[in-house]
CSV table of C-alpha atoms and ligand atoms in Angstrom, one decimal:
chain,number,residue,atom,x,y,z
A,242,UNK,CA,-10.5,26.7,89.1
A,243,UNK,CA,-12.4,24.1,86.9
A,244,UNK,CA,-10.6,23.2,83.5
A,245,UNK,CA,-12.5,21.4,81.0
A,246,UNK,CA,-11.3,20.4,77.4
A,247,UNK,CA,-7.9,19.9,75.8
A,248,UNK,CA,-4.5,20.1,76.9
A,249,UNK,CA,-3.9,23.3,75.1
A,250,UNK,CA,-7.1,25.2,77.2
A,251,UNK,CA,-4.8,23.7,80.7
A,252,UNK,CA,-1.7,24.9,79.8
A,253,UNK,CA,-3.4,28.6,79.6
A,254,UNK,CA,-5.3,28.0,83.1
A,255,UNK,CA,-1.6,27.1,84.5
A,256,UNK,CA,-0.8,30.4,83.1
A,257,UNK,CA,-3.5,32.1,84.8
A,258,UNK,CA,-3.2,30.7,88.0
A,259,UNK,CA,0.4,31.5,88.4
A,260,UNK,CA,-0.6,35.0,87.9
A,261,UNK,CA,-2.9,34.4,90.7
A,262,UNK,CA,-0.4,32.9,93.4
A,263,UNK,CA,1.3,35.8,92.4
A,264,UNK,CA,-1.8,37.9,93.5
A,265,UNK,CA,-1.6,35.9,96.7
A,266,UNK,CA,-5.0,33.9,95.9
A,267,UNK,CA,-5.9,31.3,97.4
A,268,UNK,CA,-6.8,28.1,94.6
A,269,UNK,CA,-8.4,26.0,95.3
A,270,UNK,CA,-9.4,22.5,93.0
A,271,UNK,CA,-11.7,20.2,94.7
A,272,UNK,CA,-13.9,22.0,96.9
A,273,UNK,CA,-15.3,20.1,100.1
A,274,UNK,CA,-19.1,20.4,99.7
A,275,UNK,CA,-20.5,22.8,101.3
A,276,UNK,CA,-17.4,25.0,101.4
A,277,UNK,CA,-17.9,28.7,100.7
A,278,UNK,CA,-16.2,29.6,97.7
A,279,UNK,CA,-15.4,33.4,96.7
A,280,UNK,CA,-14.8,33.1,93.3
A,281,UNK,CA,-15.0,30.3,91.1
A,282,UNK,CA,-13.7,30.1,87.4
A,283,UNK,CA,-14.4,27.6,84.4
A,284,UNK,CA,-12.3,27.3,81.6
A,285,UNK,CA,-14.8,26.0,79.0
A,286,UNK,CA,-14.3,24.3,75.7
A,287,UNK,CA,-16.5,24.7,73.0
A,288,UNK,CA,-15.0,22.5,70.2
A,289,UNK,CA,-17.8,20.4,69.3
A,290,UNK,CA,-21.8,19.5,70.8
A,291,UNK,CA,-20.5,17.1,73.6
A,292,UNK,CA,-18.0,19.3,75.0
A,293,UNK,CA,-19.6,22.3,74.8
A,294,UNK,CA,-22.9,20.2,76.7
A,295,UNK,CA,-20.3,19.6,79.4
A,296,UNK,CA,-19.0,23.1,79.8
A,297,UNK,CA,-23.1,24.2,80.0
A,298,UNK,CA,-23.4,21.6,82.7
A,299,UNK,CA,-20.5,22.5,84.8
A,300,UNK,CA,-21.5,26.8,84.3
A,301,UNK,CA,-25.4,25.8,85.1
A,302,UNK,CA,-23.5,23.5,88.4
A,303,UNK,CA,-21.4,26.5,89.6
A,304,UNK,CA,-24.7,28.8,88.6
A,305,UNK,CA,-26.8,27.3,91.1
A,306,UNK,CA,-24.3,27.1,93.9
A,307,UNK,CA,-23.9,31.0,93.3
A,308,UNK,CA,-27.9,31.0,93.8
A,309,UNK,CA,-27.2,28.9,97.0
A,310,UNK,CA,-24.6,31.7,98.5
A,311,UNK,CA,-21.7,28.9,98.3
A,312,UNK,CA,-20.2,31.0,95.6
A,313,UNK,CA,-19.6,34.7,95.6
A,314,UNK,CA,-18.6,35.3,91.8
A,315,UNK,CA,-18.5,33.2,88.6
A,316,UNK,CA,-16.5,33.8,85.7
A,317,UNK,CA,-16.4,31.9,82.7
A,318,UNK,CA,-13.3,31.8,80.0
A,319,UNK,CA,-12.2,29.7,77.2
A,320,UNK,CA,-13.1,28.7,73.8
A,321,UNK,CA,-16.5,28.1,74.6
A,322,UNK,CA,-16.8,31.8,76.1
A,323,UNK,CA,-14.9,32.7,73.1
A,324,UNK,CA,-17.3,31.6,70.6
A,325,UNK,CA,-20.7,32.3,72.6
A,326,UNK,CA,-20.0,34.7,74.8
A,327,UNK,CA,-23.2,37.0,73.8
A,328,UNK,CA,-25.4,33.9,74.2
A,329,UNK,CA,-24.5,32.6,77.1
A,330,UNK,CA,-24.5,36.0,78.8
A,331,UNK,CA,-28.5,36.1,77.8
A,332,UNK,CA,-29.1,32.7,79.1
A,333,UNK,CA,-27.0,32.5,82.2
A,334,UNK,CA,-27.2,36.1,83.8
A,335,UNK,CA,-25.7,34.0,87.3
A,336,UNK,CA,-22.0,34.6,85.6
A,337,UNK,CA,-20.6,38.1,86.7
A,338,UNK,CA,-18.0,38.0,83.4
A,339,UNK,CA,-17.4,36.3,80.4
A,340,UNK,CA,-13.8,36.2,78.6
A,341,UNK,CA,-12.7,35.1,75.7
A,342,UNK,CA,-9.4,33.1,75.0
A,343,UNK,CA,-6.5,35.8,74.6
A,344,UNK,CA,-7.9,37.4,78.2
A,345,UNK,CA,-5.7,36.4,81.1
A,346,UNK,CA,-4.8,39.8,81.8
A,347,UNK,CA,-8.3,40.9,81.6
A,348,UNK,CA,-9.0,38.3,84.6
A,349,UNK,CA,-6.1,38.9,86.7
A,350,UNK,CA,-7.3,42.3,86.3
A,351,UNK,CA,-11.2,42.0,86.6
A,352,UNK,CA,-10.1,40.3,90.5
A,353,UNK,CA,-8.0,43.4,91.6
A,354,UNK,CA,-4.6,41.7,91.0
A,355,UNK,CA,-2.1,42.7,89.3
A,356,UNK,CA,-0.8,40.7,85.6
A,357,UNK,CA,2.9,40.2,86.1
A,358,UNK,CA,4.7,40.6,83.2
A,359,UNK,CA,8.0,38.7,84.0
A,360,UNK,CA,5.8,36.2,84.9
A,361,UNK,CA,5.0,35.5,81.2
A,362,UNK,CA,5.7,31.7,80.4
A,363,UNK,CA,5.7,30.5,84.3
A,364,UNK,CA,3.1,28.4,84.5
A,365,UNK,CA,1.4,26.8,88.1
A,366,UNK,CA,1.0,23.2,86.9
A,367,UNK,CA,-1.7,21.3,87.4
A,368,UNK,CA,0.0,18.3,86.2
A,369,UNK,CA,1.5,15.4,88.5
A,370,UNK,CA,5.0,17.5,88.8
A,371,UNK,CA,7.4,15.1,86.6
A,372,UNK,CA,5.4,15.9,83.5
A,373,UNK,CA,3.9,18.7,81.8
A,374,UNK,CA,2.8,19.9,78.4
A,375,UNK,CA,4.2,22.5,76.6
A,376,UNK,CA,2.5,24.7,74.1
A,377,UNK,CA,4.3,25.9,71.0
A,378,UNK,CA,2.0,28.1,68.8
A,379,UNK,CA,-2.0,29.0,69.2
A,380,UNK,CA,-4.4,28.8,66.5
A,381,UNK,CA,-4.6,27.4,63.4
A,382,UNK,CA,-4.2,28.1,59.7
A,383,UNK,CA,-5.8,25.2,58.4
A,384,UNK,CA,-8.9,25.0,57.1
A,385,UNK,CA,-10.2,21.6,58.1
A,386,UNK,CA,-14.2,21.7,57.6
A,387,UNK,CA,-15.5,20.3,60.3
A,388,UNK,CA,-13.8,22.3,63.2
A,389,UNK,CA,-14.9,25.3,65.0
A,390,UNK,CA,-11.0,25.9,66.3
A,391,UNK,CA,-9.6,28.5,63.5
A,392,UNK,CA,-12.7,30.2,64.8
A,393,UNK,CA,-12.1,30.7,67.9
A,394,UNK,CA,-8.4,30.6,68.4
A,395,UNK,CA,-7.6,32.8,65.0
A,396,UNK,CA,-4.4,32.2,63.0
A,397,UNK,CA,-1.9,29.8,63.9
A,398,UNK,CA,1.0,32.1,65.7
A,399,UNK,CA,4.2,30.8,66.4
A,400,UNK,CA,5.9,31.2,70.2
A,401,UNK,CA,9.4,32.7,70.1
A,402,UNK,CA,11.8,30.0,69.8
A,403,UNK,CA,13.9,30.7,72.6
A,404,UNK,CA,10.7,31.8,74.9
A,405,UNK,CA,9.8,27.9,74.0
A,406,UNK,CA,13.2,26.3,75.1
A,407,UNK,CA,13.2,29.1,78.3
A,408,UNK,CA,10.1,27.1,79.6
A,409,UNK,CA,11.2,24.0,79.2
A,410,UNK,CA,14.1,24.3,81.1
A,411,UNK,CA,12.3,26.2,83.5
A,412,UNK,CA,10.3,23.2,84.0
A,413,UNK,CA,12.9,21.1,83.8
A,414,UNK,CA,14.4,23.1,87.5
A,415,UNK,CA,11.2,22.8,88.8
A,416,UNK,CA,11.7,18.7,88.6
A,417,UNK,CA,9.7,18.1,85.0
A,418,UNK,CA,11.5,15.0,83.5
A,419,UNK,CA,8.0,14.1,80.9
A,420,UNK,CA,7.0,16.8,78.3
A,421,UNK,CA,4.1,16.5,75.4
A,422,UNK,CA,4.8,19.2,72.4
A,423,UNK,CA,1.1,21.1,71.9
A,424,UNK,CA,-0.5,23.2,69.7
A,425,UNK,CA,-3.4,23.1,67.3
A,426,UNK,CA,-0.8,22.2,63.7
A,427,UNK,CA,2.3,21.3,65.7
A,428,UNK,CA,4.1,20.5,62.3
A,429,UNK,CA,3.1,24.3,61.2
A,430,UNK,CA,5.7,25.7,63.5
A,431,UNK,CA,7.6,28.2,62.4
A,432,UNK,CA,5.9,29.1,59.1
A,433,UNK,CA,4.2,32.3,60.0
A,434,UNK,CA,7.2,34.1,62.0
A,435,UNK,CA,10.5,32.3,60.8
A,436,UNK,CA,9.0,31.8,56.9
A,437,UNK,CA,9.8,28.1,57.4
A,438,UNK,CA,8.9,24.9,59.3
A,439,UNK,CA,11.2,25.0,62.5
A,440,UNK,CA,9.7,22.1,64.4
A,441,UNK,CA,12.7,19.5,63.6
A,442,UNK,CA,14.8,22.2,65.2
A,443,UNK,CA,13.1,23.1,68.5
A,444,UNK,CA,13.0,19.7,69.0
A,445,UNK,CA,16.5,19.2,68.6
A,446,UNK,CA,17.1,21.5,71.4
A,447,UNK,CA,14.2,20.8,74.0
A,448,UNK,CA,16.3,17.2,73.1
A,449,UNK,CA,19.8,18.9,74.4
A,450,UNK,CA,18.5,20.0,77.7
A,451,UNK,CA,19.7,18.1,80.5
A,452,UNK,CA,17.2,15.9,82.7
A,453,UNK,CA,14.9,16.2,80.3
A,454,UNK,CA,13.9,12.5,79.4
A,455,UNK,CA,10.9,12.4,77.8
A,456,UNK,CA,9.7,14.5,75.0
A,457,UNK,CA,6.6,13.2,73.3
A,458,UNK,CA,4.6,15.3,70.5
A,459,UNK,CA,1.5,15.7,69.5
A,460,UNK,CA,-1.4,17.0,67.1
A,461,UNK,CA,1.0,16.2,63.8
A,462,UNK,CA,-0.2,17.1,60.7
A,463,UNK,CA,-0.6,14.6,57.6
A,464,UNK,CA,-0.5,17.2,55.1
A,465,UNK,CA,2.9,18.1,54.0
A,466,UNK,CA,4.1,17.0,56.8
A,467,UNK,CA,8.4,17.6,57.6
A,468,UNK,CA,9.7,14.5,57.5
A,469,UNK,CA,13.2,15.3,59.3
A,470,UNK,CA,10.7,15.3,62.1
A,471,UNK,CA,11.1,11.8,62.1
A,472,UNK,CA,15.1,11.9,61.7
A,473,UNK,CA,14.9,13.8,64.8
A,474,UNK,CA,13.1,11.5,66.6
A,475,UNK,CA,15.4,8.5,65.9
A,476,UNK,CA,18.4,10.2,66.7
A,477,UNK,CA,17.3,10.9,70.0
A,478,UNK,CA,16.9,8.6,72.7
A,479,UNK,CA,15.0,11.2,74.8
A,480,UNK,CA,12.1,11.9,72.3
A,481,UNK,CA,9.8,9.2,72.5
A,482,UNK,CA,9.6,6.5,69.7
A,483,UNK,CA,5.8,8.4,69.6
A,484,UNK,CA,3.5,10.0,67.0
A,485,UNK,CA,0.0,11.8,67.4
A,486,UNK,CA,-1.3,12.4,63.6
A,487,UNK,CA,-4.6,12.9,63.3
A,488,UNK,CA,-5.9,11.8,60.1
A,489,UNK,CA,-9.8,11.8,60.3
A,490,UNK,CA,-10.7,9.5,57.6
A,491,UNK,CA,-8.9,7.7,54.4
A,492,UNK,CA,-11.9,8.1,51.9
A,493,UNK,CA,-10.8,10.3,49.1
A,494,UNK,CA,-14.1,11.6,48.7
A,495,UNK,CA,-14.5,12.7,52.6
A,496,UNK,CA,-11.1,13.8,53.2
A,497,UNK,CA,-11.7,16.1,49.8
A,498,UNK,CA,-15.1,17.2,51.3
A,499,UNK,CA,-13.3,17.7,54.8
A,500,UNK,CA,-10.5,19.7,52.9
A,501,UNK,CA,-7.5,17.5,54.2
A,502,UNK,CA,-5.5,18.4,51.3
A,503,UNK,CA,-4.1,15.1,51.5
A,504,UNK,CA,-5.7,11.4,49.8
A,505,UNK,CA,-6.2,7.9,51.2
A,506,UNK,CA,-3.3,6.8,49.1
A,507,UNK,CA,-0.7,9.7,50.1
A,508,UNK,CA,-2.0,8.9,53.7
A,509,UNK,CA,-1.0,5.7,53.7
A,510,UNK,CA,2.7,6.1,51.8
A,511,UNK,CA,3.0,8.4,55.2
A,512,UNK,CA,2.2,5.6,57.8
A,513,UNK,CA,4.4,3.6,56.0
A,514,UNK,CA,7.4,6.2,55.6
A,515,UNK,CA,6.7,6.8,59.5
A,516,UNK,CA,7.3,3.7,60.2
A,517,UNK,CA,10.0,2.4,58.2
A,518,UNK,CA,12.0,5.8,59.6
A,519,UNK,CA,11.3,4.8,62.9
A,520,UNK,CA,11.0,1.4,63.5
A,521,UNK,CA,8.5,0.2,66.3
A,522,UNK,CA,7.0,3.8,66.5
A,523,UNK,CA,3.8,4.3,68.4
A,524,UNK,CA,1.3,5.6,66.3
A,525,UNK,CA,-1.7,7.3,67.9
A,526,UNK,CA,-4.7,8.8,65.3
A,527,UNK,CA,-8.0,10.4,65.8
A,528,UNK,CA,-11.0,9.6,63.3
A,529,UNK,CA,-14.2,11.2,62.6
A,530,UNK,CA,-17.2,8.7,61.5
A,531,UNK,CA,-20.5,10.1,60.1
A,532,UNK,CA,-19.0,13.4,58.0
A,533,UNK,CA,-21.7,14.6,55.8
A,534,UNK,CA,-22.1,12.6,52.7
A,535,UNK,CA,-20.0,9.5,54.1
A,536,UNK,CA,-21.5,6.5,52.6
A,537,UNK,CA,-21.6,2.9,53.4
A,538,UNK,CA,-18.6,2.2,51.0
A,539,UNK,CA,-16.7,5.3,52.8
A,540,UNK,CA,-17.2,3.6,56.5
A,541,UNK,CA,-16.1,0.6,54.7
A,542,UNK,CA,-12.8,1.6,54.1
A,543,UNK,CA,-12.0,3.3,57.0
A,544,UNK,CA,-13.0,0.3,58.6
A,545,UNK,CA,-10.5,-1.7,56.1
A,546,UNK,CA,-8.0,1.2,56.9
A,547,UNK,CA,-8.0,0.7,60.7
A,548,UNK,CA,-7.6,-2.8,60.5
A,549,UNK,CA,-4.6,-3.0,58.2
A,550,UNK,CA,-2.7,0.4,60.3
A,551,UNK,CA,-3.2,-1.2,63.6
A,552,UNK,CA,-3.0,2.3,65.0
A,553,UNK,CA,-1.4,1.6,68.8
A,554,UNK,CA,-3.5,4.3,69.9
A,555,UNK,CA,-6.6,5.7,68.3
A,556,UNK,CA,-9.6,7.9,69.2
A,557,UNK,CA,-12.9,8.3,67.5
A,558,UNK,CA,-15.2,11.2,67.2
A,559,UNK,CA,-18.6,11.2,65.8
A,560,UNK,CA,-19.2,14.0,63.2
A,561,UNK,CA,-20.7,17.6,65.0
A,562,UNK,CA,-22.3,19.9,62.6
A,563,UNK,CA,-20.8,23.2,64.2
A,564,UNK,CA,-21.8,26.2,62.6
A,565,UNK,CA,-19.7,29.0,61.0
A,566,UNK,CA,-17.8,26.2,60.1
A,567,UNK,CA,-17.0,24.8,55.8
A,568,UNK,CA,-19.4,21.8,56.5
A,569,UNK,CA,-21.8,23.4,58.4
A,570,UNK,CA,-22.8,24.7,54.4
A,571,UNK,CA,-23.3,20.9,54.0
A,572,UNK,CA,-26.2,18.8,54.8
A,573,UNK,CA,-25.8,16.9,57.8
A,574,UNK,CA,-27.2,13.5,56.3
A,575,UNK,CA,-25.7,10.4,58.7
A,576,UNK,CA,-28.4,9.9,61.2
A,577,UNK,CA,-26.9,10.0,64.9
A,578,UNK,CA,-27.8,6.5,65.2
A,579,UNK,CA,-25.5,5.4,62.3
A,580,UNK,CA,-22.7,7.8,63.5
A,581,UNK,CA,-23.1,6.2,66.8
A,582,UNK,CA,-23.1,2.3,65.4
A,583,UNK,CA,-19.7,3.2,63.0
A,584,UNK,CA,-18.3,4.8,66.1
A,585,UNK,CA,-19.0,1.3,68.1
A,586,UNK,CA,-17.6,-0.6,65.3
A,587,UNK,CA,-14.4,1.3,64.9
A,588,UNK,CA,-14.0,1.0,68.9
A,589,UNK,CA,-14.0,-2.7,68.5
A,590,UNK,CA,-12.0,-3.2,65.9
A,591,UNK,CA,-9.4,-1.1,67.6
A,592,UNK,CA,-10.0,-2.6,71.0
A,593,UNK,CA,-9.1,-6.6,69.4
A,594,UNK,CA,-6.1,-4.7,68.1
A,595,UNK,CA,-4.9,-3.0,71.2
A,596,UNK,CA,-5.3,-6.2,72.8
A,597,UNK,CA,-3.0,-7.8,70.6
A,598,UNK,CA,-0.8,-5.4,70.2
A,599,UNK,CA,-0.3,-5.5,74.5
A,600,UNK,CA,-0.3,-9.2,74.2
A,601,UNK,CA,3.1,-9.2,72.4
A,602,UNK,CA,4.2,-7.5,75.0
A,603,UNK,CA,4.2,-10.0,77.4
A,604,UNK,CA,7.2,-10.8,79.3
A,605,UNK,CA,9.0,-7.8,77.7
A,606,UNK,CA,11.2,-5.4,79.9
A,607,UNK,CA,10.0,-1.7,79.2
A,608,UNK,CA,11.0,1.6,80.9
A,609,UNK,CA,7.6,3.2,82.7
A,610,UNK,CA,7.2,6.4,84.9
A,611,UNK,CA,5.2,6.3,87.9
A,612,UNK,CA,2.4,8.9,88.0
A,613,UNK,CA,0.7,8.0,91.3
A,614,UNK,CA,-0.9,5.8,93.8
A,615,UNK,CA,-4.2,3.9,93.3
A,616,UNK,CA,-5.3,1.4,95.4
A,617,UNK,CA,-3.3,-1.4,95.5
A,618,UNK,CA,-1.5,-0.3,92.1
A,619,UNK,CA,1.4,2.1,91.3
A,620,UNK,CA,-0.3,3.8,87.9
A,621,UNK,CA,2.6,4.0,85.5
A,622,UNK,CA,2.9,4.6,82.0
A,623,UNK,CA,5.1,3.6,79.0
A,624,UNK,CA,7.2,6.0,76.7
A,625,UNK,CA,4.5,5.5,73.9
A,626,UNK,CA,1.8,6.5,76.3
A,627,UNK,CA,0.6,10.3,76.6
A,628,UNK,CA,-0.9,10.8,79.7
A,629,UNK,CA,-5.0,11.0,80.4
A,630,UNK,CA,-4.9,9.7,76.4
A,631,UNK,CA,-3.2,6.9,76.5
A,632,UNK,CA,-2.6,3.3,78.1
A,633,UNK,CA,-1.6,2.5,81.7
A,634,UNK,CA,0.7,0.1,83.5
A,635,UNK,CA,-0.3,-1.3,86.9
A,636,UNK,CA,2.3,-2.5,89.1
A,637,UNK,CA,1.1,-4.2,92.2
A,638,UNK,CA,2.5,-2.2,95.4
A,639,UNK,CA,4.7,-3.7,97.7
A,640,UNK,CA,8.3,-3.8,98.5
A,641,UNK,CA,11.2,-1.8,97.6
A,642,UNK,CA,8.1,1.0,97.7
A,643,UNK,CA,8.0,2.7,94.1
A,644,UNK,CA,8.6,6.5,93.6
A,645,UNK,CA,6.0,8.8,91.8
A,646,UNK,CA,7.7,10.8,89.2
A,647,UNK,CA,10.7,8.3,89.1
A,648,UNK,CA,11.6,5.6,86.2
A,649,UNK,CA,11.9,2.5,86.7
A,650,UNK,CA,12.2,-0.6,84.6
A,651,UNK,CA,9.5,-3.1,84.8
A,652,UNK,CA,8.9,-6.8,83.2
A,653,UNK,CA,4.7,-7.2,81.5
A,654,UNK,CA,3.4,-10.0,83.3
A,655,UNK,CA,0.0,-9.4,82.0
A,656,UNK,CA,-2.0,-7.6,79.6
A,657,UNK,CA,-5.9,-6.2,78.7
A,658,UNK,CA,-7.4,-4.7,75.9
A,659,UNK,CA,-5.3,-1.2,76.8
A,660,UNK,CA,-3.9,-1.5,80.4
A,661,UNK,CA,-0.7,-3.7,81.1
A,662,UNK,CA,0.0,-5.2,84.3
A,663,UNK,CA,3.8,-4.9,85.6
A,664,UNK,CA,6.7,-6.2,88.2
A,665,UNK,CA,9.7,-4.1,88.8
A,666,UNK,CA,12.8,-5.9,87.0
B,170,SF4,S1,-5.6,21.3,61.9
B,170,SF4,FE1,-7.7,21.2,61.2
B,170,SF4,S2,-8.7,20.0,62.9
B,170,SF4,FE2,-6.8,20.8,63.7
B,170,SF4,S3,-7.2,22.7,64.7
B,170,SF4,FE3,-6.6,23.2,62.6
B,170,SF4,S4,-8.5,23.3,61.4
B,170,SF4,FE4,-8.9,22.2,63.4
């Protein structure tokens, strides 16, 4: 099982595998070379041009080790199956099936197993076992003009509430202590089946269940966003002092042309309301450089933007022109080399202030989690740090020896742009 893209695209391969081990397969993640394989599966992603280049690679990897007889069958799933399925079943005959994103059954099926019904919500995680993600709705109402997902994911639907809070304690038995809130428009939840916008609810309750320590959430949404969110969050301890927003840009004229239906100006009143509700919140952010149209002046004050937020975490995209989507009507006039040099300067301007940010950290005492073993390091991370996003603490192994999945509290000793070094208290 290969399973490429976002957290959302895992959380369905757990659910397919545990339909699997159900089925008595055998999975299998890290092959040893040379090891006959009977079936291999990818779950793509097909979001924007570099992700979808990787899932080609990996289907064109696995399609020539099916030429070589080390595989017997290749199926391919996902969003980028989803969106291209025709396509890439002219141009890469090697896959025996292609399914789209609503077809676990159809799998479970396709492989002579049978889909287990009572089975729905268990998920095989794939995950270090103290920490998990847990999906809330799937697709997306929003009509955002650069992305591709509304496409292929369809209208944003609502899980049941109580199907929700039944996973999370499931997966809080099964040990889980660390669990990031997903979905495409997190904030959305609730609107299509309850007629109103539940999230500050479910995440009182994921809050009430015991052992449950950490509950982080992510893909926010600017727009009208529910402020007793943030109530929430302050009142308690267990949901981390944490916020994932993306806001894509601050120019009123881009974030018009990307239909944000929020302005520079109304942006900014909400970093400030964040953080004057929650004080010393972690604010992580994702930005797209090189939109159609974005001018010099436009860069300018996204650059001016990122330097006065001092976003604690932040991620940059340059601009894809994916078609089917609003902007794909538009004319894709940055040149790839300019997208690529505002991308650069963002990344530096946000790496000096990551840097500083971790320097006043020094000498601090902060509660980490340990998430494994590498090298001579214990690989920890913070409350406000998401894991595979976010920044690491190293602690230096040695005596009392240093649990994986346990909590322990740590004093900074040093610090890098994003990765800060640890002793145990
Ligand atoms: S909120 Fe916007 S960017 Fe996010 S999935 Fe929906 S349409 Fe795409």
């Amino acid at each position: 099982m290969v399973s490429l893209g976002c957290a959302k695209n895992l959380v369905d391969t757990e659910r397919l595998l545990r339909q699997l081990e159900a089925n008595r397969f055998e999975i299998i993640f890290d092959p040893v070379d040379g090891s006959k394989i009977d079936t291999a599966i990818i779950n793509t992603c097909g979001f924007i041009n570099d992700a979808k280049q990787e899932s080609i690679d990996t289907i064109l990897q696995f399609a020539r080790a099916k030429q070589n007889n080390q595989i017997r069958y290749l199926f391919v799933m996902g969003c980028m199956s989803e969106r291209y399925k025709n396509k890439l079943q002219e141009e890469i005959p090697e896959v025996d099936a292609f399914f789209g994103v609503n077809e676990l059954q159809n799998i479970v099926r396709y492989l002579g197993g049978n889909w287990y019904k009572e089975l729905v919500g268990e998920r095989k995680l794939t995950t270090p076992s103290h920490c998990s993600y847990i999906k809330i709705a799937e697709g997306c109402d929003r009509k955002c003009a650069f992305c591709a997902i509304p496409i292929i994911r369809g209208k944003h639907i609502s899980r049941p509430f109580d199907e929700v809070i039944t996973e999370a304690k499931n997966l809080v038995t099964s040990g889980v202590k660390e669990i990031n809130v997903i979905s495409q428009d997190t904030t959305y939840y609730g609107v299509d089946s309850y007629k109103r916008r539940r999230l500050p609810e479910l995440l009182s309750a994921l809050a009430q269940i015991r052992g449950l320590e950490w509950i982080r959430l992510h893909y926010t949404y600017p727009d009208g966003f529910p402020l007793e969110v943030l109530e929430v969050i302050k009142k308690y301890p267990n949901i981390c002092n944490y916020l994932d927003i993306p806001l894509q840009h601050i120019s009123d004229h881009i974030l018009r042309s990307m239909h944000r239906g929020i302005t520079g100006a109304q942006t900014r009143r909400l970093i400030k309301t964040i953080r004057k509700t929650i004080p010393g919140v972690a604010i992580r952010t994702t930005l797209i450089v090189g939109f159609p149209g974005e001018t010099n002046k436009d860069f300018c004050d996204l650059k001016e933007f990122v330097k006065e937020s001092r976003f604690d975490r932040m991620g940059v995209f340059t601009y894809s022109h994916e078609e089917d989507t609003a902007a794909f009507e538009l004319k894709d006039s940055v040149p790839a080399r300019i997208k690529h040099q505002r991308y650069e300067e963002l990344m530096v301007i946000q790496e000096e202030i990551s840097r500083e940010l971790n320097a006043a950290k020094l000498g601090q005492i902060v509660k980490v989690i340990v998430d494994r073993e590498e090298d001579e390091f214990y690989i920890a991370r913070t409350g406000f740090d998401s894991p595979e996003v976010d920044n690491e603490v190293l602690i230096p192994r040695g005596i009392p020896a240093l649990e994986t999945g346990s909590f322990y509290d740590v004093r900074i000793t040093k610090t890098d742009s994003f990765d800060l070094f640890a002793e145990l208290k």
